[in-house]
Short mmCIF file of C-alpha atoms and ligand atoms in Angstrom, two decimals:
data_model
loop_
_atom_site.label_atom_id
_atom_site.label_comp_id
_atom_site.label_asym_id
_atom_site.label_seq_id
_atom_site.Cartn_x
_atom_site.Cartn_y
_atom_site.Cartn_z
CA MET A 1 3.37 9.66 24.24
CA ASN A 2 2.13 7.04 21.30
CA ARG A 3 -0.81 7.20 18.54
CA PHE A 4 -2.47 4.50 17.11
CA THR A 5 -5.79 5.52 14.35
CA LEU A 6 -7.54 3.27 12.26
CA PRO A 7 -11.24 3.75 10.49
CA ARG A 8 -14.48 4.23 12.96
CA ASP A 9 -15.35 1.69 11.13
CA ILE A 10 -14.45 -1.21 8.67
CA TYR A 11 -17.56 -3.19 7.15
CA TYR A 12 -16.41 -6.60 5.34
CA GLY A 13 -17.81 -9.72 3.76
CA LYS A 14 -19.04 -10.81 1.15
CA ASP A 15 -21.79 -7.57 -0.06
CA SER A 16 -20.91 -5.53 3.14
CA LEU A 17 -21.22 -3.15 0.31
CA GLU A 18 -25.34 -2.57 0.99
CA VAL A 19 -23.89 -0.72 4.07
CA LEU A 20 -23.97 2.33 2.04
CA LYS A 21 -27.91 2.05 2.09
CA THR A 22 -27.39 3.34 6.24
CA LEU A 23 -25.48 6.31 5.31
CA SER A 24 -26.98 9.33 6.95
CA GLY A 25 -25.49 12.76 4.60
CA LYS A 26 -26.41 14.35 1.95
CA LYS A 27 -23.92 14.66 -0.25
CA ALA A 28 -21.21 12.25 -1.52
CA ILE A 29 -18.96 12.81 -4.13
CA ILE A 30 -17.68 9.46 -5.77
CA VAL A 31 -14.59 10.01 -6.70
CA LEU A 32 -13.66 6.57 -8.77
CA GLY A 33 -10.51 5.25 -11.53
CA GLY A 34 -10.52 4.61 -14.88
CA GLY A 35 -14.16 2.12 -15.10
CA SER A 36 -13.82 -1.33 -14.20
CA MET A 37 -15.11 -0.61 -11.49
CA LYS A 38 -18.26 0.56 -13.50
CA ARG A 39 -17.73 -2.27 -15.88
CA PHE A 40 -18.02 -4.60 -13.28
CA GLY A 41 -21.83 -3.25 -11.70
CA PHE A 42 -20.19 -1.74 -8.77
CA VAL A 43 -21.07 1.95 -9.95
CA ASP A 44 -24.36 1.45 -10.24
CA LYS A 45 -24.36 -0.63 -7.10
CA VAL A 46 -23.26 2.12 -5.09
CA LEU A 47 -25.26 4.70 -6.43
CA ALA A 48 -28.70 2.47 -6.03
CA TYR A 49 -27.69 2.08 -2.39
CA LEU A 50 -27.03 5.54 -1.97
CA LYS A 51 -29.97 6.61 -3.82
CA GLU A 52 -31.97 4.75 -1.05
CA ALA A 53 -30.30 6.23 1.66
CA GLY A 54 -31.06 9.33 0.53
CA ILE A 55 -27.79 11.05 -0.62
CA GLU A 56 -27.31 13.29 -3.63
CA THR A 57 -24.49 11.62 -5.42
CA GLN A 58 -21.58 12.45 -8.12
CA LEU A 59 -18.98 10.64 -9.54
CA PHE A 60 -15.83 12.49 -10.48
CA GLU A 61 -14.21 9.84 -12.67
CA ASN A 62 -10.97 8.95 -14.81
CA VAL A 63 -8.22 9.47 -11.61
CA GLU A 64 -5.28 8.16 -13.86
CA PRO A 65 -2.90 5.35 -12.20
CA ASP A 66 0.21 7.11 -10.14
CA PRO A 67 -2.20 10.77 -9.29
CA SER A 68 -1.13 13.27 -10.54
CA VAL A 69 -1.42 17.13 -8.38
CA GLU A 70 -3.32 18.32 -10.35
CA THR A 71 -6.15 15.30 -11.07
CA VAL A 72 -6.42 15.97 -6.92
CA MET A 73 -6.73 19.42 -7.83
CA ALA A 74 -9.36 19.22 -10.45
CA GLY A 75 -11.22 16.90 -7.98
CA ALA A 76 -11.13 19.58 -5.50
CA LYS A 77 -12.19 21.60 -7.34
CA ALA A 78 -15.11 19.68 -8.45
CA MET A 79 -15.74 18.67 -4.71
CA ARG A 80 -15.72 23.25 -3.77
CA GLU A 81 -18.58 23.36 -6.47
CA PHE A 82 -20.92 20.28 -5.48
CA GLU A 83 -20.68 20.62 -1.85
CA PRO A 84 -20.57 16.46 -0.74
CA ASP A 85 -20.67 16.25 3.46
CA TRP A 86 -19.48 12.30 2.92
CA ILE A 87 -15.69 11.60 0.08
CA ILE A 88 -16.33 7.91 -1.31
CA SER A 89 -13.56 6.87 -3.17
CA MET A 90 -13.41 3.35 -4.96
CA GLY A 91 -11.26 0.79 -6.53
CA GLY A 92 -7.46 0.83 -6.84
CA GLY A 93 -4.27 2.33 -4.51
CA SER A 94 -4.76 5.19 -6.77
CA PRO A 95 -8.36 6.59 -6.62
CA ILE A 96 -8.59 5.85 -2.78
CA ASP A 97 -5.01 8.03 -2.41
CA ALA A 98 -5.70 10.59 -5.07
CA ALA A 99 -9.36 11.23 -3.19
CA LYS A 100 -6.93 12.13 0.74
CA ALA A 101 -4.86 14.32 -0.77
CA MET A 102 -8.53 16.31 -2.46
CA TRP A 103 -9.94 16.16 0.48
CA VAL A 104 -7.06 17.71 2.50
CA PHE A 105 -7.96 21.04 -0.55
CA TYR A 106 -11.59 20.58 -0.76
CA GLU A 107 -11.38 21.42 3.04
CA TYR A 108 -8.60 24.24 2.78
CA PRO A 109 -8.60 25.34 -0.64
CA ASP A 110 -5.47 28.16 0.23
CA SER A 111 -3.64 25.51 1.32
CA LYS A 112 -0.11 24.60 -1.20
CA PHE A 113 0.71 20.83 -1.53
CA GLU A 114 4.52 21.90 -0.35
CA ASP A 115 2.53 22.51 2.58
CA LEU A 116 1.68 18.76 2.11
CA ILE A 117 5.02 17.07 2.41
CA THR A 118 5.68 17.91 5.74
CA PRO A 119 4.50 14.72 7.50
CA PHE A 120 1.96 14.04 9.79
CA SER A 121 1.62 18.22 9.67
CA PHE A 122 -1.59 18.33 7.85
CA PRO A 123 -4.55 20.97 9.50
CA THR A 124 -7.58 18.98 10.47
CA LEU A 125 -9.93 17.98 8.64
CA ARG A 126 -13.90 16.24 8.61
CA THR A 127 -15.03 20.21 8.90
CA LYS A 128 -16.29 19.95 5.98
CA ALA A 129 -16.94 15.99 4.98
CA LYS A 130 -15.99 12.62 5.78
CA PHE A 131 -13.96 9.82 4.16
CA LEU A 132 -14.82 6.43 3.55
CA ALA A 133 -12.97 3.78 1.52
CA ILE A 134 -14.16 0.53 -0.63
CA PRO A 135 -10.81 -0.50 -2.49
CA SER A 136 -10.77 -3.26 -5.22
CA THR A 137 -7.28 -4.64 -4.81
CA SER A 138 -5.68 -6.07 -1.92
CA GLY A 139 -2.22 -4.48 -1.10
CA THR A 140 -2.28 -1.08 -0.40
CA ALA A 141 -4.46 -1.32 2.11
CA THR A 142 -4.97 2.54 1.76
CA GLU A 143 -8.98 2.21 3.03
CA VAL A 144 -7.31 1.86 6.31
CA THR A 145 -3.87 3.79 5.74
CA ALA A 146 -2.61 7.29 6.91
CA PHE A 147 -0.84 7.39 3.49
CA SER A 148 -1.45 8.68 -0.05
CA VAL A 149 0.95 8.63 -2.51
CA ILE A 150 1.51 11.94 -5.17
CA THR A 151 3.12 12.47 -8.05
CA ASP A 152 4.02 15.77 -9.20
CA TYR A 153 4.80 15.20 -13.05
CA ALA A 154 6.29 18.42 -13.75
CA LYS A 155 9.11 17.72 -11.31
CA GLY A 156 9.00 14.24 -11.76
CA ILE A 157 8.97 13.42 -7.81
CA LYS A 158 6.71 10.85 -5.94
CA TYR A 159 5.35 12.86 -3.18
CA PRO A 160 4.44 9.88 0.40
CA LEU A 161 1.79 11.80 1.96
CA ALA A 162 1.11 10.71 5.57
CA ASP A 163 -0.91 12.05 8.42
CA PHE A 164 -3.67 10.84 10.71
CA ASN A 165 -5.99 13.06 9.48
CA ILE A 166 -6.39 11.12 5.95
CA THR A 167 -6.63 7.95 7.89
CA PRO A 168 -10.50 7.49 6.35
CA ASP A 169 -13.42 7.35 8.51
CA VAL A 170 -15.13 4.07 6.77
CA ALA A 171 -13.79 1.34 5.10
CA ILE A 172 -15.62 -0.97 3.57
CA VAL A 173 -13.99 -4.67 2.77
CA ASP A 174 -15.71 -6.04 -0.06
CA PRO A 175 -14.08 -9.21 -1.27
CA SER A 176 -16.79 -9.04 -4.49
CA LEU A 177 -14.67 -6.77 -5.80
CA ALA A 178 -11.22 -8.06 -4.78
CA GLU A 179 -12.32 -10.70 -7.64
CA THR A 180 -11.98 -8.87 -10.08
CA MET A 181 -8.47 -8.75 -9.99
CA PRO A 182 -6.37 -10.48 -13.02
CA LYS A 183 -3.51 -12.91 -11.65
CA THR A 184 -0.63 -10.81 -12.28
CA LEU A 185 -1.87 -8.02 -10.11
CA THR A 186 -3.55 -11.22 -7.23
CA ALA A 187 0.29 -12.25 -7.08
CA HIS A 188 2.01 -8.64 -6.68
CA THR A 189 -0.88 -7.18 -4.54
CA GLY A 190 -0.33 -10.23 -2.34
CA MET A 191 3.15 -10.06 -1.80
CA ASP A 192 3.13 -6.12 -1.95
CA ALA A 193 1.05 -7.28 1.54
CA LEU A 194 3.71 -9.66 2.86
CA THR A 195 6.03 -6.75 2.92
CA HIS A 196 4.11 -4.68 4.83
CA ALA A 197 3.33 -6.52 7.42
CA ILE A 198 6.97 -7.89 7.53
CA GLU A 199 8.08 -4.65 7.70
CA ALA A 200 6.16 -3.06 10.09
CA TYR A 201 7.02 -6.27 12.50
CA VAL A 202 10.66 -5.45 12.97
CA SER A 203 9.91 -1.24 11.65
CA THR A 204 12.01 0.12 14.98
CA LEU A 205 8.33 2.54 15.66
CA HIS A 206 6.64 -1.20 15.88
CA THR A 207 4.63 -1.93 19.03
CA PRO A 208 2.41 -4.57 21.22
CA PHE A 209 0.04 -2.65 19.17
CA THR A 210 0.54 -3.23 15.86
CA ASP A 211 2.38 -6.55 16.53
CA PRO A 212 -0.38 -9.01 16.43
CA LEU A 213 -2.15 -7.69 13.25
CA ALA A 214 0.97 -7.85 11.03
CA LEU A 215 1.49 -11.50 13.10
CA LYS A 216 -2.28 -12.69 11.80
CA ALA A 217 -1.03 -10.74 8.31
CA ILE A 218 1.63 -12.82 7.70
CA HIS A 219 0.02 -15.71 8.87
CA MET A 220 -3.07 -15.72 6.70
CA VAL A 221 -0.83 -14.15 3.37
CA PHE A 222 0.94 -17.74 3.41
CA ASP A 223 -2.14 -19.75 4.27
CA TYR A 224 -4.09 -17.75 1.17
CA LEU A 225 -1.87 -16.28 -1.62
CA PRO A 226 -1.45 -19.21 -3.83
CA ASP A 227 -5.03 -20.32 -3.98
CA SER A 228 -6.05 -16.74 -4.71
CA TYR A 229 -3.82 -16.15 -7.48
CA ASN A 230 -4.86 -19.88 -8.78
CA GLY A 231 -8.56 -18.12 -8.86
CA ASP A 232 -10.00 -20.07 -5.46
CA MET A 233 -12.21 -17.26 -4.45
CA ASN A 234 -12.56 -17.88 -0.80
CA ALA A 235 -8.58 -18.03 -0.64
CA ARG A 236 -8.82 -14.22 -2.32
CA GLU A 237 -11.52 -13.24 1.05
CA GLN A 238 -9.56 -13.48 3.08
CA MET A 239 -6.59 -12.21 1.55
CA HIS A 240 -8.76 -8.71 1.18
CA TYR A 241 -8.32 -9.07 4.72
CA ALA A 242 -5.28 -10.41 5.22
CA GLN A 243 -4.21 -6.73 3.29
CA CYS A 244 -6.35 -5.17 5.61
CA LEU A 245 -4.77 -5.71 8.49
CA ALA A 246 -1.39 -5.81 7.14
CA GLY A 247 -2.53 -1.82 6.61
CA MET A 248 -4.19 -1.70 10.10
CA ALA A 249 -0.42 -2.59 11.38
CA PHE A 250 2.08 -0.58 8.54
CA SER A 251 0.19 3.05 8.88
CA ASN A 252 0.73 3.17 12.55
CA ALA A 253 4.17 1.22 12.11
CA LEU A 254 5.31 2.51 9.19
CA LEU A 255 7.50 0.44 6.46
CA GLY A 256 11.27 -0.07 5.80
CA ILE A 257 14.20 -0.02 2.90
CA VAL A 258 12.46 -2.60 0.71
CA HIS A 259 9.98 -0.07 0.70
CA SER A 260 12.58 2.31 -0.56
CA MET A 261 14.33 0.12 -2.74
CA ALA A 262 10.73 -0.55 -4.57
CA HIS A 263 9.98 3.21 -4.26
CA LYS A 264 13.22 3.99 -6.01
CA THR A 265 13.27 1.67 -8.44
CA GLY A 266 10.54 1.21 -9.51
CA ALA A 267 10.43 3.82 -12.27
CA ALA A 268 13.96 4.65 -13.18
CA PHE A 269 14.62 2.17 -16.13
CA SER A 270 14.13 2.46 -19.94
CA THR A 271 13.08 -1.65 -20.12
CA GLY A 272 9.73 -0.59 -18.52
CA HIS A 273 7.85 0.21 -14.83
CA ILE A 274 8.83 -2.79 -12.21
CA PRO A 275 4.79 -3.02 -10.50
CA HIS A 276 5.56 -2.13 -6.93
CA GLY A 277 4.56 -5.32 -5.40
CA CYS A 278 6.65 -7.45 -7.86
CA ALA A 279 9.61 -5.15 -6.84
CA ASN A 280 8.88 -5.72 -2.89
CA ALA A 281 8.20 -9.81 -3.88
CA ILE A 282 11.67 -9.42 -5.22
CA TYR A 283 14.05 -7.30 -3.11
CA LEU A 284 12.31 -8.80 0.21
CA PRO A 285 14.44 -11.92 0.93
CA TYR A 286 17.50 -10.28 -0.09
CA VAL A 287 16.60 -7.23 2.72
CA ILE A 288 15.76 -10.18 5.24
CA LYS A 289 18.86 -10.78 5.22
CA TYR A 290 21.03 -6.86 5.44
CA ASN A 291 18.28 -6.72 8.50
CA ALA A 292 19.07 -9.89 9.69
CA LYS A 293 22.63 -8.35 11.24
CA THR A 294 20.10 -6.52 14.17
CA ALA A 295 17.20 -7.97 13.17
CA GLU A 296 17.90 -11.30 13.70
CA ALA A 297 15.31 -12.38 16.87
CA ARG A 298 12.29 -10.46 15.50
CA TYR A 299 11.93 -12.39 12.01
CA ALA A 300 12.62 -15.45 13.82
CA ASP A 301 9.61 -14.61 15.70
CA ILE A 302 7.66 -14.97 12.08
CA ALA A 303 8.71 -17.57 10.85
CA ARG A 304 8.41 -19.06 14.39
CA SER A 305 4.57 -17.75 14.12
CA ILE A 306 4.14 -19.77 10.41
CA GLY A 307 5.61 -23.10 12.06
CA ILE A 308 9.76 -22.70 10.94
CA THR A 309 11.50 -24.21 14.04
CA GLY A 310 15.26 -23.98 14.90
CA THR A 311 18.23 -21.20 15.64
CA ASP A 312 17.44 -17.67 15.38
CA ALA A 313 19.90 -18.37 12.20
CA GLU A 314 18.04 -21.07 10.69
CA CYS A 315 14.40 -19.36 11.40
CA VAL A 316 15.87 -16.43 9.82
CA ASP A 317 16.76 -18.99 6.65
CA ALA A 318 13.55 -20.68 6.84
CA LEU A 319 11.26 -17.46 5.98
CA CYS A 320 13.57 -16.18 2.72
CA LYS A 321 13.26 -20.12 1.36
CA LYS A 322 10.50 -19.62 2.24
CA ILE A 323 10.01 -15.85 0.73
CA ASP A 324 11.39 -17.93 -2.66
CA GLU A 325 9.24 -20.47 -2.39
CA TYR A 326 6.08 -17.86 -3.02
CA ASN A 327 7.77 -16.13 -5.47
CA VAL A 328 8.22 -19.31 -7.96
CA LYS A 329 4.74 -19.96 -6.81
CA LEU A 330 3.63 -17.50 -7.72
CA ASN A 331 5.44 -16.19 -11.34
CA ILE A 332 7.54 -13.76 -10.08
CA PRO A 333 11.37 -13.36 -10.34
CA LYS A 334 13.84 -13.92 -7.95
CA THR A 335 16.44 -11.04 -9.80
CA LEU A 336 16.80 -7.95 -11.45
CA LYS A 337 18.05 -9.59 -14.43
CA ASP A 338 15.91 -12.01 -14.37
CA PHE A 339 12.37 -9.34 -14.71
CA GLY A 340 14.97 -8.01 -17.72
CA ILE A 341 16.30 -4.63 -16.51
CA ASN A 342 19.86 -4.24 -19.21
CA GLU A 343 22.87 -4.77 -17.12
CA GLU A 344 24.67 -1.74 -18.20
CA GLU A 345 21.66 1.18 -17.49
CA PHE A 346 21.14 -0.55 -14.06
CA LEU A 347 25.42 -0.39 -13.10
CA GLN A 348 25.35 3.10 -14.00
CA LYS A 349 21.90 4.02 -12.77
CA VAL A 350 22.98 1.76 -9.22
CA ASP A 351 24.23 5.13 -7.25
CA THR A 352 22.12 7.19 -7.96
CA ILE A 353 19.09 5.09 -6.94
CA ALA A 354 20.91 4.00 -3.74
CA GLU A 355 21.52 7.66 -2.74
CA LEU A 356 17.61 7.93 -3.26
CA ALA A 357 16.24 5.32 -1.70
CA VAL A 358 18.37 5.89 1.26
CA GLY A 359 17.01 9.16 1.43
CA ASP A 360 13.49 8.01 1.03
CA ALA A 361 10.69 8.32 3.53
CA CYS A 362 10.60 4.73 4.51
CA THR A 363 14.22 3.99 5.15
CA GLY A 364 13.48 6.15 8.74
CA SER A 365 11.67 3.01 10.55
CA ASN A 366 14.11 0.22 9.05
CA PRO A 367 15.46 -1.54 11.57
CA ARG A 368 19.23 -1.48 10.87
CA SER A 369 21.37 1.81 9.50
CA ILE A 370 22.10 1.58 6.03
CA THR A 371 24.57 4.04 4.02
CA PRO A 372 24.39 4.58 0.67
CA ALA A 373 27.73 2.47 -0.44
CA GLU A 374 25.36 -0.39 1.00
CA MET A 375 22.24 0.19 -0.19
CA ALA A 376 23.98 0.52 -3.67
CA GLU A 377 25.36 -2.97 -2.97
CA LEU A 378 22.33 -4.48 -1.86
CA LEU A 379 21.05 -3.66 -4.99
CA LYS A 380 23.59 -5.66 -6.76
CA CYS A 381 23.42 -8.89 -4.77
CA CYS A 382 19.36 -8.17 -6.07
CA TYR A 383 20.38 -8.09 -9.55
CA TYR A 384 23.17 -11.03 -9.58
CA GLY A 385 20.92 -12.83 -6.72
CA THR A 386 24.28 -13.06 -4.89
CA PRO A 387 24.26 -13.40 -1.61
CA VAL A 388 23.83 -10.64 1.29
CA ASN A 389 26.80 -11.01 4.03
CA PHE A 390 28.41 -7.73 4.63
FE1 FE B 1 3.99 -1.47 -0.62
#
């Protein structure tokens, strides 16, 4: 038996935030990040709409980027004291991911973080509250996914939590919020969305339910990302929808080794963090070449859906070239070396990173299996820009 799960309602379009006026409930806790939503006036709007709906509100602010277990527990405590019947989270991926985990500990105060690590093992939620998510960036699509990433800083581990129980009930995909994204974030989150859609399309768990969402998202990213990056707000709006479609696909089809590599290299080097979407954008063409040995026809499908013609092999080549061209347009480097990772440090760490990447939760649904030795080779190709021919 298969399962395909999405939010019950997705409101989208300019000023769709207004739907909050019609929400029915008693109390809503609003989980927020660092303050940009407040600065741009969106928090005031949300509070005014909820007041109109007769809903009492309380803010839980300052969820940090890469939210910690401690923040999750503090939020759950605030929820237990306030007893909301709606959890509303607005912002980038971090506050929404944190709020999803808070929800579990609000409803199940006695559960332990360790209990949630096994994928698809959560207790039944919605006994106390429903969940509404409002994204401000166009990439993670956490507003429609079954995922949340929480960091245990004491152990130095990032936990990708996964369960359809934490797929939100309602998503509001209002492009006005995405208009506030800076240029570089627009590029990185946009390429993250493209990677979600491509990995979902070639995933071993792809289905007839996820394929059309993935293909449409890919099409839209290629059509709109460069203009969105250059400040065209109509294109920015389309990207906000494209990333959401990609999210619906990958929440149900899962991902692949581009994400495994990005997860394990993101914080691995002393020269600084590699932003998630930037890492994905760098690795994607190399991984396509590696995976094409077993998934050539699927990548050729993707290429043909965006107007590329030729044999399967020619289509895969042209698709990789197109991704390279987009990376150039978006000022994303071609290699880890160009990104600025130190060669000596890279070579010293590559075997350990390769092992960790193979063990990442996203490796299981990759279309071609990979050994730690092959992963190390692949990472070296991404470092030096050498062709993948194994
Ligand atoms: Fe991602």
